[in-house]
Coordinates of N, CA and C in Angstrom, one line a residue:
M9 N 0.8 -1.4 -0.1 CA 0.1 0.2 -0.2 C 0.7 1.3 0.3
T10 N 0.4 1.8 -1.4 CA 1.4 3.2 -1.0 C 0.5 4.5 -0.1
T11 N 1.2 5.0 1.0 CA 0.7 5.7 1.3 C 0.8 7.3 0.9
V12 N 2.3 7.7 -0.2 CA 2.3 9.1 -1.1 C 2.1 8.8 -2.4
N13 N 0.9 9.6 -2.6 CA 0.3 9.6 -3.8 C 0.7 9.4 -4.8
T14 N 0.2 9.5 -5.6 CA 1.4 8.7 -7.2 C 1.8 9.4 -7.7
S15 N 0.9 10.9 -8.6 CA 2.2 11.7 -8.6 C 2.8 12.4 -8.0
L16 N 2.6 12.1 -6.7 CA 3.6 12.5 -5.9 C 5.0 11.7 -5.6
L17 N 4.7 10.2 -5.5 CA 5.6 9.5 -5.6 C 6.7 9.3 -6.8
D18 N 5.9 9.6 -8.2 CA 7.1 9.5 -9.6 C 7.2 11.1 -9.4
A19 N 7.6 12.0 -8.5 CA 8.0 13.2 -8.2 C 9.2 12.7 -7.1
F20 N 9.2 12.2 -6.5 CA 10.3 11.6 -5.3 C 11.0 10.7 -6.3
N21 N 10.6 10.0 -7.1 CA 11.5 9.0 -7.7 C 12.1 9.5 -8.6
R22 N 12.1 11.0 -9.0 CA 12.3 12.1 -10.2 C 13.7 12.4 -9.7
H23 N 13.1 13.0 -7.7 CA 14.3 13.8 -7.5 C 15.0 13.0 -6.5
I24 N 15.4 11.7 -6.0 CA 16.2 10.7 -5.7 C 17.4 10.1 -6.9
N25 N 16.5 10.4 -8.2 CA 17.7 10.7 -9.7 C 18.2 12.0 -9.2
A26 N 17.6 12.9 -9.4 CA 18.4 14.6 -8.7 C 19.8 14.4 -8.5
E27 N 18.6 13.5 -7.1 CA 20.0 13.7 -5.9 C 21.5 12.7 -6.7
F28 N 21.5 11.3 -6.8 CA 22.0 10.7 -7.5 C 23.2 11.1 -8.2
Y29 N 22.3 12.0 -9.2 CA 23.0 13.0 -10.4 C 24.1 14.1 -9.8
S30 N 23.2 14.8 -9.1 CA 24.3 15.9 -8.0 C 25.5 14.9 -7.5
S31 N 25.0 14.4 -6.8 CA 26.3 12.8 -6.6 C 27.2 12.6 -7.6
Y32 N 26.8 12.4 -8.5 CA 27.9 11.8 -9.7 C 28.2 12.9 -10.2
L33 N 27.7 13.9 -10.4 CA 28.5 16.0 -11.3 C 29.7 15.9 -10.1
Y34 N 29.9 15.5 -8.9 CA 30.3 16.6 -8.0 C 31.6 15.4 -8.3
L35 N 31.5 14.5 -8.1 CA 32.8 13.1 -8.4 C 33.3 13.5 -9.7
S36 N 32.9 13.7 -10.5 CA 33.1 14.4 -12.4 C 34.2 15.1 -11.7
M37 N 33.3 16.7 -10.6 CA 34.1 18.1 -10.6 C 35.2 17.5 -10.2
S38 N 35.2 16.2 -8.8 CA 36.2 16.1 -7.8 C 37.5 15.4 -8.5
T39 N 37.5 14.5 -9.1 CA 38.6 13.9 -10.5 C 38.7 14.8 -11.3
Y40 N 38.2 15.9 -11.9 CA 38.5 17.3 -13.2 C 39.5 18.2 -12.2
C41 N 39.5 18.2 -10.7 CA 40.2 19.1 -10.0 C 41.5 18.4 -9.3
D42 N 41.2 17.3 -9.6 CA 42.2 16.3 -9.0 C 43.6 16.0 -10.3
S43 N 42.8 16.6 -11.6 CA 43.7 16.5 -12.5 C 44.3 17.9 -12.9
I44 N 44.1 18.6 -12.5 CA 44.3 19.6 -12.8 C 45.0 20.2 -11.4
D45 N 45.4 19.7 -10.6 CA 46.8 19.6 -9.2 C 45.7 20.8 -8.4
L46 N 44.8 20.8 -8.3 CA 43.7 21.2 -6.5 C 43.1 20.7 -6.5
P47 N 44.3 19.2 -5.3 CA 43.2 18.2 -4.3 C 42.6 18.4 -3.6
G48 N 42.8 20.3 -2.7 CA 41.6 20.7 -1.7 C 40.2 21.1 -2.6
F49 N 40.3 21.3 -3.7 CA 39.0 21.9 -4.4 C 38.7 20.0 -4.5
A50 N 39.5 19.3 -5.0 CA 39.1 17.9 -5.7 C 38.6 17.4 -3.9
H51 N 38.8 17.4 -3.1 CA 38.6 16.9 -1.8 C 37.0 17.8 -1.3
W52 N 37.3 19.0 -1.3 CA 35.5 20.1 -1.2 C 34.7 19.2 -2.1
M53 N 35.1 18.8 -3.1 CA 33.9 18.5 -4.3 C 33.9 16.7 -4.3
R54 N 34.5 16.2 -3.6 CA 34.6 14.6 -3.1 C 33.2 14.7 -2.0
V55 N 33.2 15.8 -1.1 CA 33.0 15.9 0.2 C 31.0 16.0 -0.2
Q56 N 31.1 16.9 -1.0 CA 30.3 17.4 -2.0 C 29.0 16.2 -1.9
S57 N 30.3 15.3 -3.4 CA 29.7 14.2 -3.9 C 29.0 14.1 -2.6
E58 N 29.3 13.3 -2.2 CA 29.1 12.2 -0.5 C 27.7 12.6 -0.1
E59 N 27.7 14.1 0.5 CA 26.2 15.1 1.3 C 24.9 15.1 -0.3
E60 N 25.9 14.6 -1.5 CA 24.3 14.5 -2.3 C 23.9 13.0 -2.3
Y61 N 24.8 12.3 -2.3 CA 24.3 10.4 -1.7 C 23.5 10.1 -0.7
T62 N 23.9 11.3 0.4 CA 23.5 11.2 1.8 C 22.1 11.6 1.4
H63 N 21.4 12.6 0.7 CA 20.4 12.8 0.8 C 19.8 12.5 0.1
A64 N 20.1 11.7 -1.1 CA 19.5 11.0 -1.9 C 18.9 9.5 -1.3
M65 N 19.8 9.7 -0.4 CA 19.3 8.0 0.7 C 18.3 8.2 1.6
K66 N 18.3 9.5 2.0 CA 17.0 10.2 3.1 C 16.2 10.3 2.2
F67 N 16.2 10.7 1.1 CA 14.7 10.5 0.2 C 13.7 9.2 0.1
I68 N 15.2 8.0 0.1 CA 14.5 6.5 -0.4 C 14.0 6.1 1.5
D69 N 15.8 6.6 2.4 CA 14.6 6.0 3.7 C 12.9 6.5 4.0
Y70 N 12.5 8.0 3.5 CA 11.7 8.4 4.2 C 10.3 7.7 3.1
L71 N 10.6 7.5 1.6 CA 9.7 6.9 1.0 C 9.2 5.8 1.5
E72 N 10.3 4.5 1.9 CA 10.0 3.5 2.6 C 9.4 3.1 3.8
D73 N 9.7 4.2 4.5 CA 8.9 4.7 5.8 C 7.9 5.1 5.6
R74 N 7.5 5.0 4.7 CA 6.3 5.6 4.3 C 5.7 3.9 3.6
D75 N 6.2 3.8 3.4 CA 5.5 2.2 3.0 C 5.4 3.0 1.1
S76 N 5.9 2.8 0.2 CA 5.5 4.0 -0.8 C 7.1 3.3 -1.4
R77 N 6.9 2.7 -2.8 CA 8.2 2.0 -3.6 C 9.6 2.5 -4.9
V78 N 9.9 2.5 -4.0 CA 10.9 3.4 -4.4 C 11.3 3.2 -6.2
S79 N 11.5 3.8 -7.5 CA 12.1 3.5 -9.1 C 13.1 4.2 -9.3
L80 N 14.2 3.6 -8.9 CA 15.2 3.8 -9.5 C 15.6 4.2 -11.2
L81 N 16.3 5.5 -11.6 CA 16.0 5.8 -12.8 C 17.5 5.6 -13.0
P82 N 17.8 5.7 -14.0 CA 19.1 5.6 -14.9 C 19.7 7.2 -14.0
I83 N 20.9 7.1 -14.1 CA 21.5 8.5 -13.8 C 22.5 8.9 -15.2
E84 N 21.8 9.7 -15.5 CA 22.7 10.8 -17.1 C 24.5 10.8 -16.3
Q85 N 25.2 10.2 -17.5 CA 26.4 10.9 -17.0 C 26.5 12.5 -17.0
P86 N 27.7 13.1 -16.4 CA 27.5 14.3 -15.9 C 29.3 14.3 -17.4
P87 N 29.5 16.0 -17.3 CA 30.0 16.6 -17.9 C 31.8 16.0 -17.2
I88 N 32.5 15.6 -18.0 CA 33.8 15.1 -17.3 C 35.4 16.5 -17.7
E89 N 34.7 17.4 -18.5 CA 35.8 18.4 -18.5 C 35.4 19.8 -18.0
F90 N 36.0 20.7 -18.0 CA 35.6 21.8 -17.1 C 37.1 23.3 -18.1
D91 N 36.2 24.1 -18.0 CA 37.2 25.3 -18.6 C 38.2 25.7 -17.6
S92 N 38.0 25.2 -15.8 CA 38.6 26.2 -15.3 C 38.0 25.5 -13.8
V93 N 38.7 25.8 -12.6 CA 38.7 25.7 -10.9 C 36.9 26.8 -11.1
E94 N 37.2 27.7 -11.9 CA 36.7 28.7 -11.5 C 34.9 28.0 -12.3
D95 N 34.9 27.9 -13.6 CA 34.0 26.9 -14.0 C 33.4 25.8 -13.2
V96 N 34.0 25.2 -13.1 CA 33.3 24.0 -11.5 C 32.4 24.8 -10.6
M97 N 33.2 25.9 -10.2 CA 32.1 26.2 -9.1 C 31.1 27.2 -10.0
R98 N 31.0 27.8 -10.7 CA 29.8 29.1 -11.4 C 28.8 27.5 -11.5
Q99 N 29.1 26.6 -12.2 CA 28.2 25.2 -12.4 C 27.7 24.4 -11.0
T100 N 28.4 24.9 -10.4 CA 27.8 24.1 -9.4 C 27.6 24.7 -8.6
L101 N 27.4 26.7 -8.3 CA 26.4 27.6 -8.2 C 24.7 27.0 -8.6
A102 N 24.9 27.3 -10.6 CA 23.8 27.2 -11.9 C 23.4 25.1 -10.9
H103 N 24.0 24.3 -10.8 CA 23.2 23.4 -10.2 C 22.6 23.6 -9.0
E104 N 23.1 23.7 -8.4 CA 22.3 24.0 -6.8 C 20.8 24.8 -7.0
Q105 N 21.2 26.1 -8.1 CA 20.4 26.6 -7.7 C 19.1 25.8 -8.4
H106 N 19.2 24.7 -9.6 CA 18.5 24.2 -10.5 C 17.7 22.9 -8.7
V107 N 18.4 22.5 -8.5 CA 18.1 21.9 -7.1 C 17.1 22.6 -6.3
T108 N 17.5 23.9 -5.9 CA 16.0 24.1 -5.1 C 14.9 25.0 -6.0
G109 N 15.1 24.6 -7.1 CA 14.0 24.9 -8.1 C 13.2 23.6 -7.6
L110 N 14.2 21.6 -8.5 CA 13.4 21.4 -8.0 C 12.6 20.7 -6.1
I111 N 13.4 21.6 -5.4 CA 12.6 20.8 -4.5 C 12.0 21.5 -4.2
N112 N 11.8 23.0 -4.5 CA 10.3 24.4 -4.5 C 9.5 23.9 -4.9
D113 N 9.4 22.6 -6.2 CA 8.6 22.1 -6.8 C 7.8 21.3 -6.5
L114 N 8.8 19.9 -5.8 CA 8.7 19.1 -5.2 C 8.1 19.7 -3.6
Y115 N 8.2 19.9 -2.8 CA 7.7 20.5 -1.4 C 5.6 21.6 -2.5
G116 N 5.9 21.8 -2.9 CA 4.4 22.3 -3.6 C 3.1 21.7 -4.3
A117 N 4.0 20.2 -5.0 CA 3.5 18.9 -5.1 C 2.6 18.9 -3.8
A118 N 3.5 18.4 -2.5 CA 3.3 18.0 -1.7 C 2.3 18.7 -0.7
T119 N 2.4 20.1 -1.0 CA 1.7 21.1 -0.8 C 0.0 21.1 -1.8
N120 N -0.3 20.6 -2.2 CA -1.2 20.8 -3.0 C -2.1 19.1 -2.9
A121 N -1.2 18.1 -2.8 CA -0.9 16.9 -2.2 C -1.8 16.9 -0.7
G122 N -1.9 18.0 -0.2 CA -2.0 17.9 0.9 C -1.7 17.1 2.0
D123 N -0.3 16.9 1.5 CA 1.0 15.3 2.3 C 1.4 16.5 3.3
Y124 N 0.8 17.0 4.9 CA 1.7 17.9 6.0 C 2.9 16.6 6.3
A125 N 2.7 15.6 6.3 CA 4.7 15.1 7.1 C 5.6 15.2 5.5
T126 N 5.4 15.5 4.8 CA 6.1 15.4 3.6 C 7.0 16.8 3.3
Q127 N 5.8 18.2 3.8 CA 5.9 18.9 4.2 C 7.3 19.3 4.9
I128 N 7.1 18.3 6.2 CA 8.4 19.2 7.1 C 8.3 18.2 6.8
M129 N 9.4 17.2 6.5 CA 10.4 16.0 6.0 C 11.2 17.8 4.7
L130 N 10.6 17.9 3.9 CA 11.2 19.2 2.9 C 12.0 20.5 3.4
Q131 N 11.3 20.8 4.7 CA 12.0 21.8 5.5 C 13.0 21.9 5.6
W132 N 13.6 20.8 5.7 CA 15.4 20.6 6.2 C 15.7 21.0 4.4
F133 N 15.5 20.3 3.6 CA 16.4 20.1 2.4 C 15.8 22.1 1.9
V134 N 14.8 22.5 2.2 CA 14.3 24.3 1.5 C 15.6 24.4 2.8
T135 N 16.2 24.7 3.8 CA 17.1 25.1 4.4 C 18.4 24.9 3.6
E136 N 18.2 24.2 3.6 CA 19.7 23.4 3.4 C 20.2 23.7 1.8
Q137 N 18.7 24.2 0.9 CA 19.0 24.9 -0.1 C 20.3 26.2 0.3
I138 N 19.8 26.6 1.0 CA 19.7 28.4 0.5 C 21.1 28.0 1.4
E139 N 22.1 26.9 2.5 CA 23.2 27.1 2.4 C 24.3 26.7 1.4
E140 N 23.9 25.5 0.5 CA 24.1 25.1 -0.7 C 24.4 26.3 -0.9
E141 N 23.9 27.3 -1.8 CA 23.8 28.0 -2.7 C 24.9 29.3 -2.1
K142 N 24.9 29.9 -1.0 CA 25.6 30.6 -0.1 C 27.2 30.0 -0.5
T143 N 27.5 29.0 -0.3 CA 28.9 28.2 -0.7 C 29.5 28.4 -1.4
A144 N 27.8 27.9 -2.3 CA 29.0 27.7 -3.4 C 29.3 29.9 -4.3
R145 N 28.6 30.7 -3.4 CA 29.1 31.6 -3.8 C 30.0 32.5 -3.2
D146 N 29.7 32.2 -2.3 CA 31.3 32.3 -1.4 C 32.9 31.9 -2.1
V147 N 33.0 30.8 -2.2 CA 33.9 30.2 -3.1 C 34.1 30.5 -4.4
I148 N 33.0 31.3 -5.1 CA 32.9 32.0 -6.2 C 33.2 33.4 -5.7
A149 N 34.1 33.7 -4.5 CA 33.9 35.7 -4.8 C 35.4 35.4 -4.5
A150 N 35.9 34.3 -3.4 CA 37.4 34.4 -3.3 C 37.5 34.0 -4.5
L151 N 37.3 32.7 -5.1 CA 38.3 32.5 -6.5 C 38.3 34.6 -7.7
E152 N 37.4 34.6 -7.5 CA 37.5 36.2 -8.3 C 38.7 37.1 -7.7
M153 N 38.7 36.7 -6.3 CA 39.7 37.4 -5.5 C 41.2 37.2 -5.6
V154 N 41.2 35.9 -5.9 CA 42.3 35.3 -5.9 C 43.1 35.4 -7.6
K155 N 42.4 36.1 -8.7 CA 42.0 35.4 -9.6 C 43.6 36.0 -10.6
G156 N 44.2 35.3 -11.0 CA 46.0 35.2 -11.9 C 47.2 35.3 -10.9
R157 N 46.6 35.1 -9.5 CA 47.9 35.2 -8.4 C 47.3 33.6 -8.2
S158 N 48.4 32.6 -8.5 CA 48.8 31.0 -7.8 C 48.8 31.6 -6.7
D159 N 49.9 32.0 -5.8 CA 50.0 31.4 -4.4 C 48.7 31.6 -3.9
A160 N 48.1 32.9 -4.3 CA 46.4 32.9 -3.6 C 45.8 31.2 -4.2
L161 N 45.7 31.4 -5.1 CA 45.0 30.0 -5.9 C 45.5 28.7 -4.7
L162 N 47.0 28.8 -3.9 CA 47.1 27.6 -3.3 C 46.8 27.6 -2.1
L163 N 46.9 28.4 -1.5 CA 46.1 28.7 0.0 C 44.7 28.7 -0.3
L164 N 43.6 29.3 -1.6 CA 42.0 28.7 -1.3 C 42.0 27.3 -1.2
D165 N 43.0 26.8 -2.0 CA 43.2 25.2 -2.6 C 42.9 24.3 -1.2
R166 N 44.1 24.9 -0.1 CA 44.5 24.2 1.1 C 43.3 24.6 1.8
E167 N 42.9 26.0 2.3 CA 41.6 25.8 3.1 C 40.9 25.0 2.5
M168 N 40.1 24.8 1.3 CA 39.5 24.1 0.5 C 39.1 22.5 0.7
G169 N 40.1 22.3 1.1 CA 41.0 20.8 1.5 C 40.7 20.9 2.7
A170 N 40.6 21.5 3.8 CA 40.3 21.4 5.0 C 38.7 20.9 5.6
R171 N 38.3 21.3 4.2 CA 36.4 21.0 4.6 C 36.2 19.6 5.2
P172 N 35.1 19.5 6.4 CA 35.1 18.1 6.5 C 34.3 17.3 6.4
A173 N 34.8 16.3 5.9 CA 34.0 14.9 6.0 C 32.8 14.8 6.0
A174 N 31.6 14.6 4.5 CA 30.3 14.5 5.1 C 29.6 14.1 6.7
S175 N 28.6 14.7 7.1 CA 28.5 14.1 8.2 C 27.4 13.6 8.0
P176 N 26.7 12.0 7.8 CA 25.5 11.6 7.5 C 24.4 12.3 8.3
I177 N 23.2 12.6 7.2 CA 22.3 13.8 8.3 C 21.3 12.4 8.5
A178 N 20.6 12.3 10.0 CA 19.9 11.4 10.4 C 18.6 10.8 8.9
T179 N 18.4 9.6 9.0 CA 17.8 8.5 8.0 C 16.6 8.2 9.0
D180 N 16.2 8.4 10.0 CA 14.9 8.2 10.5 C 14.1 9.1 10.9
T181 N 13.5 9.2 9.6 CA 12.4 9.7 9.7 C 11.0 10.4 10.4
A182 N 11.1 8.9 11.6 CA 10.1 8.9 11.9 C 10.4 10.6 13.0
T183 N 11.6 10.7 13.1 CA 12.3 11.4 14.4 C 12.8 12.8 13.5
T184 N 12.7 13.2 12.3 CA 12.3 14.1 11.6 C 10.9 14.4 10.6
A185 N 10.5 14.3 10.5 CA 9.2 14.5 10.0 C 8.2 13.7 10.5

């Protein structure tokens, strides 16, 4: 028995795919950064990839807690080449803005369906997206300040490498929704 209505369940399944794509995209960005000898940015993007994977799992756990069937969709191949680390971060911001729109659409669908539990669960993601976009904008601003200064870029790379590993978010949706 599915407790999430069919159209909302379809939207969730598409969103799970988008979260896994995000993880895959950031992993691709990580390997690019590693290839241009920016291990700190590579680490930062790998942590970002792990965080997105955790987000996908939170959605899966939520649907399973609601006795709904998850349908995994094929994950599109992400780009593997970028113009620069600045390009990576600009694409990161654009992608996070896209994901914000997807989450807002999902929240709207939950509202239209009168699914209050889903609205509560999605509130965490709405707030998270504000942080995701701000972080990307902050890194872009830092890159603009160091433009053309390799010594400053190396210091920024070191700072990016200090990002702590992703901490798993609670997957017990009974306590979060």
